[in-house]
Coordinates of C-alpha atoms in Angstrom, one line a residue:
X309 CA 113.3 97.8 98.8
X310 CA 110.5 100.3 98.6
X311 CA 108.8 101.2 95.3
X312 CA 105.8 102.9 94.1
X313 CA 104.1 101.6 91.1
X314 CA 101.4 103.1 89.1
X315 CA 99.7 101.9 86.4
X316 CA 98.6 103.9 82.8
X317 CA 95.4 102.6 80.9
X318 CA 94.9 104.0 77.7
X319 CA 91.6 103.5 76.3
X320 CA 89.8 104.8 73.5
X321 CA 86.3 103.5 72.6
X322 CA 86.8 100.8 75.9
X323 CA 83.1 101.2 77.7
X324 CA 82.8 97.5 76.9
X325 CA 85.9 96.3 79.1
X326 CA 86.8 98.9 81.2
X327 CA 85.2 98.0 84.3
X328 CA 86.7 94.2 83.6
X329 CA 90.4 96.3 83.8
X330 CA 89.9 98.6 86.3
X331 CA 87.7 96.1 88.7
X332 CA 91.1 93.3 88.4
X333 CA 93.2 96.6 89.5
X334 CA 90.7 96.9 92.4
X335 CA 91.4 93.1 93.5
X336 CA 95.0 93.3 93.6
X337 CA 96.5 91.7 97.0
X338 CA 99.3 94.7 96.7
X339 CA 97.1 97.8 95.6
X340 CA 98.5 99.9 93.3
X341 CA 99.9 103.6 94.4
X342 CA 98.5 105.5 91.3
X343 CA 96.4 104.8 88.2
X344 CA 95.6 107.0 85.4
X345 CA 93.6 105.8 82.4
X346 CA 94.0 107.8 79.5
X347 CA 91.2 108.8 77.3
X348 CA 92.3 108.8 74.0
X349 CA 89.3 111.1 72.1
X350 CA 86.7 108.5 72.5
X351 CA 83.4 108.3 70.6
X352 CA 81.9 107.1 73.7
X353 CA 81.7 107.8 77.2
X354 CA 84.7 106.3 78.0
X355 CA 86.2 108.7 80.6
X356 CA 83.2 109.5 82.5
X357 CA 83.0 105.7 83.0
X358 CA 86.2 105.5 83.8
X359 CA 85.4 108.3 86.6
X360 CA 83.1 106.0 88.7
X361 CA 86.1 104.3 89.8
X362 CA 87.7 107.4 91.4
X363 CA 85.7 106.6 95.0
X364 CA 87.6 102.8 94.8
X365 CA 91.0 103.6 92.9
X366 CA 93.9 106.1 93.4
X367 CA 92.4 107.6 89.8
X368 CA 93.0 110.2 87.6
X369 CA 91.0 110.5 84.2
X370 CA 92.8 112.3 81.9
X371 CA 91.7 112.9 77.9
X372 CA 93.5 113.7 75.1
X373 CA 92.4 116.5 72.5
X374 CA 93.0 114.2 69.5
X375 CA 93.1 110.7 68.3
X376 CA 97.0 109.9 69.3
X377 CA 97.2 106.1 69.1
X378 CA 98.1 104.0 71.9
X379 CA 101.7 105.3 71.8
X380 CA 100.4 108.6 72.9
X381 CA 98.1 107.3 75.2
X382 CA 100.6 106.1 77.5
X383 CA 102.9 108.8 76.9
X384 CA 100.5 111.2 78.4
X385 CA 99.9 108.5 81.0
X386 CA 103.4 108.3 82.3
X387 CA 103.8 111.9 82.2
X388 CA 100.8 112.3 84.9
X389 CA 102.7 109.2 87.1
X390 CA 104.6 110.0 90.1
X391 CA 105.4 106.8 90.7
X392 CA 108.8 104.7 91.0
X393 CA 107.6 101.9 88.8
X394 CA 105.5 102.2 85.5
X395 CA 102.9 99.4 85.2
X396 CA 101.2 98.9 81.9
X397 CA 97.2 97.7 81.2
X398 CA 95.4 97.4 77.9
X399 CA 92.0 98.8 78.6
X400 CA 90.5 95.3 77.2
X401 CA 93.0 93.0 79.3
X402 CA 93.0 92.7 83.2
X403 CA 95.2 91.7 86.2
X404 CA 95.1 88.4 88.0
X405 CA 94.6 89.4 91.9
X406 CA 98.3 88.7 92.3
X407 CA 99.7 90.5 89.3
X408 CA 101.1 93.5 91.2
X409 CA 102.5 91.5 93.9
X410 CA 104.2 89.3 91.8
X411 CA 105.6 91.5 89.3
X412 CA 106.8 94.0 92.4
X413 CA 108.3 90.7 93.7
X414 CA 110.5 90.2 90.4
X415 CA 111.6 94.0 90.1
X416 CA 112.7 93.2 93.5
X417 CA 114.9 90.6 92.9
X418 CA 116.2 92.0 89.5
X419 CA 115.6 95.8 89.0
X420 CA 114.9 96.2 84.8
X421 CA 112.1 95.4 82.5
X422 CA 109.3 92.9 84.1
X423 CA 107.8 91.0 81.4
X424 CA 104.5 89.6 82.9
X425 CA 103.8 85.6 82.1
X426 CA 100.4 85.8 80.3
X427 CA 97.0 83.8 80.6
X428 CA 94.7 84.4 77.4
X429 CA 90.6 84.8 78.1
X430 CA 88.2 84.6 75.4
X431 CA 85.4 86.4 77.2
X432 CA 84.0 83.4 77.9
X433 CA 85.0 80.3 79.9
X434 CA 88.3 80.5 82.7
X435 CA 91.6 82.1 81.8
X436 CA 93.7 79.9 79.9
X437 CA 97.8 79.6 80.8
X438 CA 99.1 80.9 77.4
X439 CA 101.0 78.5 74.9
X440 CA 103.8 81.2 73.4
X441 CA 106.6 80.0 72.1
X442 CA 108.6 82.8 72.9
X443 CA 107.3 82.7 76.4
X444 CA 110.9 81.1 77.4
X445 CA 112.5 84.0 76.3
X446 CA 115.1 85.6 77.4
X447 CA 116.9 82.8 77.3
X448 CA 120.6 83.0 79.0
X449 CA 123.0 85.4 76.7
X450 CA 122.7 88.3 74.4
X451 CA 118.8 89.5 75.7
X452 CA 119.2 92.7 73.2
X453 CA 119.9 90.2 70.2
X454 CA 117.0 88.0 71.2
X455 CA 114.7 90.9 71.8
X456 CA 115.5 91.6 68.2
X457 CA 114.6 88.7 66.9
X458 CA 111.0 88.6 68.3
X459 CA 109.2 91.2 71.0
X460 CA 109.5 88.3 74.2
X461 CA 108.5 91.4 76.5
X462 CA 104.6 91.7 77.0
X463 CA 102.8 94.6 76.8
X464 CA 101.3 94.6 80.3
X465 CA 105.5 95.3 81.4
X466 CA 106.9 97.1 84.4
X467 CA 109.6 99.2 84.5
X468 CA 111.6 102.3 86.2
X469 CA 110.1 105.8 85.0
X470 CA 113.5 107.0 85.9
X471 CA 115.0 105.1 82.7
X472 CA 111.8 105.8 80.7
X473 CA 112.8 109.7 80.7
X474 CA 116.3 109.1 80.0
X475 CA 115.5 107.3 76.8
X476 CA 112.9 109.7 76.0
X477 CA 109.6 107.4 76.3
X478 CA 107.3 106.5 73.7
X479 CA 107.3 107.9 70.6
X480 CA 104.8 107.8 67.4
X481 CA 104.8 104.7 66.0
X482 CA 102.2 103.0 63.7
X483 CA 102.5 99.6 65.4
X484 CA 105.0 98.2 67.8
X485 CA 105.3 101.3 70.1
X486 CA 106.0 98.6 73.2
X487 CA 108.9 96.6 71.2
X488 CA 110.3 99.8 70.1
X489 CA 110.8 101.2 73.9
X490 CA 111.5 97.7 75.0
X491 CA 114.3 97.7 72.4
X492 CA 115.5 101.1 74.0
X493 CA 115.5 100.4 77.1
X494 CA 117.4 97.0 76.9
X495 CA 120.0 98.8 74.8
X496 CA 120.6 101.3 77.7
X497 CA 121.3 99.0 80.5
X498 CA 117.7 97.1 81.5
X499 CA 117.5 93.6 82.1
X500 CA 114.5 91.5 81.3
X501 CA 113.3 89.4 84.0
X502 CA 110.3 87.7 84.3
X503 CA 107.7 86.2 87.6
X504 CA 107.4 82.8 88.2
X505 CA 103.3 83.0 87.9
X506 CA 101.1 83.7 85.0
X507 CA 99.1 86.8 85.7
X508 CA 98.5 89.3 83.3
X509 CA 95.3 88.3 81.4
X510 CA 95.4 88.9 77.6
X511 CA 92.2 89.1 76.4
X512 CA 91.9 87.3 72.9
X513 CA 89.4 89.1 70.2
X514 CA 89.5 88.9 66.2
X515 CA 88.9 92.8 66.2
X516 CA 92.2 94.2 68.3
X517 CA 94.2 96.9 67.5
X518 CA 96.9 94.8 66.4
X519 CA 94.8 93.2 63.9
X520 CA 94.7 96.3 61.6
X521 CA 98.6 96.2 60.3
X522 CA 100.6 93.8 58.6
X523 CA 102.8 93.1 61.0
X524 CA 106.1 92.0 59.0
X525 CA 105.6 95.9 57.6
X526 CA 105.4 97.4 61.2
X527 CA 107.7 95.5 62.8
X528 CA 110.2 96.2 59.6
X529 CA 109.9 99.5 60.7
X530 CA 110.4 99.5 64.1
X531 CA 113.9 97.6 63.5
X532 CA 115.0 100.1 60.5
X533 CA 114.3 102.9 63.3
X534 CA 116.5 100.5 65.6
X535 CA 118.7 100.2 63.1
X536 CA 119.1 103.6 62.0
X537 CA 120.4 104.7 65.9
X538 CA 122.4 101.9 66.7
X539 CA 126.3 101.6 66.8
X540 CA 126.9 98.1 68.1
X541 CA 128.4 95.8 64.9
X542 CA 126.5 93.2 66.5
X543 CA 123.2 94.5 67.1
X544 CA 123.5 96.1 63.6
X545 CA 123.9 92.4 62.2
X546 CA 120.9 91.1 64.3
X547 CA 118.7 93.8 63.2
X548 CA 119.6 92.9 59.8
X549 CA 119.2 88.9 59.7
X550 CA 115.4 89.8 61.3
X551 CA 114.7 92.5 59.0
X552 CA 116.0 90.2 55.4
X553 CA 113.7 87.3 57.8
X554 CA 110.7 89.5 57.6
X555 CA 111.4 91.5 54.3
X556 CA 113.0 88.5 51.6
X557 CA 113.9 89.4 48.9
X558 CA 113.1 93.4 48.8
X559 CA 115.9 93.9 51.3
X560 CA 118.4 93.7 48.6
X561 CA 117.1 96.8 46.9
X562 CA 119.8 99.8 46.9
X563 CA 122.5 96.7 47.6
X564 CA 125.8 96.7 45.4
X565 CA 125.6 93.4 43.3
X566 CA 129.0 91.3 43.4
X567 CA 129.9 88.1 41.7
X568 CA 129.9 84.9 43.0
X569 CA 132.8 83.2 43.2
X570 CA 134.0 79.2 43.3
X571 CA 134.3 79.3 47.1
X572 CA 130.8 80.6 47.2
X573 CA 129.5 77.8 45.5
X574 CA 130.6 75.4 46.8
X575 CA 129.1 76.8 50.3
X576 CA 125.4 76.9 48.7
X577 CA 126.1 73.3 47.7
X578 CA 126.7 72.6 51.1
X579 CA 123.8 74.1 51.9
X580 CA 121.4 72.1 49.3
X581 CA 121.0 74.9 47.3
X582 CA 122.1 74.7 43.6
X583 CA 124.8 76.8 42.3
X584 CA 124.0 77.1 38.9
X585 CA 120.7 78.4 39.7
X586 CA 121.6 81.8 41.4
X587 CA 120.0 84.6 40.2
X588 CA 121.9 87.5 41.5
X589 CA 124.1 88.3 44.7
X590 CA 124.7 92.0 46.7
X591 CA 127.1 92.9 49.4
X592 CA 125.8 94.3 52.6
X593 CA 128.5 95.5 55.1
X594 CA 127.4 93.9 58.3
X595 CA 126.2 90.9 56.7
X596 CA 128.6 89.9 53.9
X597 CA 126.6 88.2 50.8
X598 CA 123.1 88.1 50.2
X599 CA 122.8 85.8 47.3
X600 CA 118.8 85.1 45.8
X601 CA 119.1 81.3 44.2
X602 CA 116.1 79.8 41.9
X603 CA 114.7 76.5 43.6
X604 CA 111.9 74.0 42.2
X605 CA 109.5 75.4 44.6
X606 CA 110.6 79.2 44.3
X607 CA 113.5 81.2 45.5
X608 CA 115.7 81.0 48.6
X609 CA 118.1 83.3 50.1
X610 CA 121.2 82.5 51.7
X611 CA 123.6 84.6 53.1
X612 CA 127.3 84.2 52.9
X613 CA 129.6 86.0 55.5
X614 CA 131.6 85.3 59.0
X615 CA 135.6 84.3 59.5
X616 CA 135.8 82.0 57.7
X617 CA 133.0 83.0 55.5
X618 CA 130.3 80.3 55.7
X619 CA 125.9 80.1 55.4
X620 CA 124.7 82.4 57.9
X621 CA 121.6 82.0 57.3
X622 CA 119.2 80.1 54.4
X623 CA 115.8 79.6 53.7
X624 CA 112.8 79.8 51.3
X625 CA 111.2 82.9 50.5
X626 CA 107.1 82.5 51.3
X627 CA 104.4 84.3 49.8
X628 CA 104.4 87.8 50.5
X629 CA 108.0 87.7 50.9
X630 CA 109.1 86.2 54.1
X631 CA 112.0 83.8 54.7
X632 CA 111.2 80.3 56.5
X633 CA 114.4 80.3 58.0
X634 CA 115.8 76.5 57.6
X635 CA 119.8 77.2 58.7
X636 CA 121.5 79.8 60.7
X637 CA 124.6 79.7 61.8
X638 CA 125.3 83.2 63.3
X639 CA 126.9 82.5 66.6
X640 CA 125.3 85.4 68.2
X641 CA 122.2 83.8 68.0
X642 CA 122.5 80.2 67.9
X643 CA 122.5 78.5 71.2
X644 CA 122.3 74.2 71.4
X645 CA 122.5 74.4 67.9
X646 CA 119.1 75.7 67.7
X647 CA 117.8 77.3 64.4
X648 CA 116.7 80.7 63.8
X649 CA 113.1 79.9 64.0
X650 CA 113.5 79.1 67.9
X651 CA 114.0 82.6 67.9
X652 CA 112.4 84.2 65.1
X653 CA 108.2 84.2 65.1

């Protein structure tokens, strides 16, 4: 198989690291067909440093005429591509030399969404092979449902521009513009693979981009937008156990309250939670019962649903409002008997 990849760098305020991200494109042992960095309305001199790579790259600079966010950076990038294959590169992270290679190796082998395997750098000191514990994700079954639960696919992906137009691209987003289109393009057909080797180098910095938002709010949003266009009963039910994960006790709000009856009491007991101290109950359609119970060390949430109706899913609600999930038992995303938190961040 023959495929053309290019690669979009948005950047925006990047002097510092560009040449580190375009000089690791220059190194690759498969060199790249296209590369466009995208200046998104930079304070600095971003693009005309980006220009003194045009005698050593396939380049073209191209700036936008206002501040658009890294979700319209690449948008405008992959619009200028006329590539197969759409790579993607943080202006402050860089390739190993065999980045291209290898990821064009496992597109190869299974055409879809190529999650890179990531090394971390401090700036200082050799690349580090990262630690992630959702690094062994997908794991064998529902991909969509998993992707739900936690964004496995990294941000330096590769993937067919073809698909990328038929779902429409990137879209504005105030954080999570990569899991929402990862989300997409999963849901129409992709499948997520992954390279044996590490190579895409995350650079790791207390001032990134995604260290302005909360990320329980963002990422609440990007699965309510999920949520919001999606049909499948399943998927529907996933979104919802990992937005209730991230949002506690709030997403009850606008829910019909409903009694609880003997049968559901004796399920929280089960459980370990103590009947006598639930505080209120409401009916969700996909999920069944989302019943808020009074604890010595707080609140938990449990909910109650499932043939025959059982705990879906329990646990205690932190500060701020997220659940520590300690039991799930929905079988679309158990595997092994694993718990919720194998899956959830």
């Amino acid at each position: 198989m023959t495929v053309r990849v290019g690669v979009v760098v948005p950047a925006m305020n990047s002097v510092e690291f560009l040449d580190q991200a375009l000089g690791s494109i220059a190194t690759q042992t498969v060199p790249l067909d296209e590369v466009v960095v995208v200046d998104d309305y930079s304070d600095d001199n971003t693009a005309a440093h980006a220009c003194r790579w045009e005698s050593v790259l396939p380049l073209r600079v191209i700036r936008t005429e206002r501040r658009t966010g890294i979700w319209g950076g690449r948008r405008a990038g992959i619009a200028e591509l006329t590539t197969d294959l759409v790579m993607q590169l943080d202006a402050d992270d860089m390739f190993a030399p065999h980045h291209v290679e290898v990821m064009r190796d496992a597109y190869i082998r299974c055409p879809g969404l190529v999650s890179p395997r990531p090394l971390t750098w401090t700036g200082q000191g050799p690349w580090q092979q990262a630690d992630y514990s959702k690094a062994r994700f997908p794991l064998p079954g529902d991909q969509l449902a998993q992707l739900l639960c936690t964004n496995y696919v990294l941000v330096g992906a590769m993937y067919p521009r073809k698909l990328y137009e038929e779902i429409s691209g990137y879209r504005r987003t105030r954080f999570g513009e990569d899991w929402d289109l990862w989300l997409r393009l999963v849901a129409a057909g992709a499948t997520v693979s992954k390279p044996a080797e590490a190579s895409y180098v995350y650079r790791v910095r207390a001032t990134s981009y995604s260290s302005l938002f909360d990320k329980d709010v963002a990422q609440t949003e990007v699965l309510t937008r999920f949520l919001d266009e999606c049909d499948s009963p399943v998927h529907r039910r996933v979104a919802k156990l990992a937005i209730l994960q991230r949002t506690g006790p709030a997403f009850t709000e606008g829910l019909p309250a409903r009694p609880v009856t003997a049968a559901h009491e004796r399920l929280l007991a089960d459980a370990g939670l103590r009947p006598d101290r639930v505080r209120a109950a409401y009916a969700d359609p996909e999920l069944g019962l989302v019943v808020r119970v009074g604890a010595d060390d707080g609140e938990h949430i449990a909910v109650l649903g499932g043939e025959p109706e059982r705990i879906v899913l329990a646990g205690p609600v932190l500060a701020g409002g997220r659940i520590e999930v300690d039991l799930i038992e929905d079988e679309t995303l158990r595997r092994d008997r694993s718990s919720l938190r194998d899956i959830l961040p």
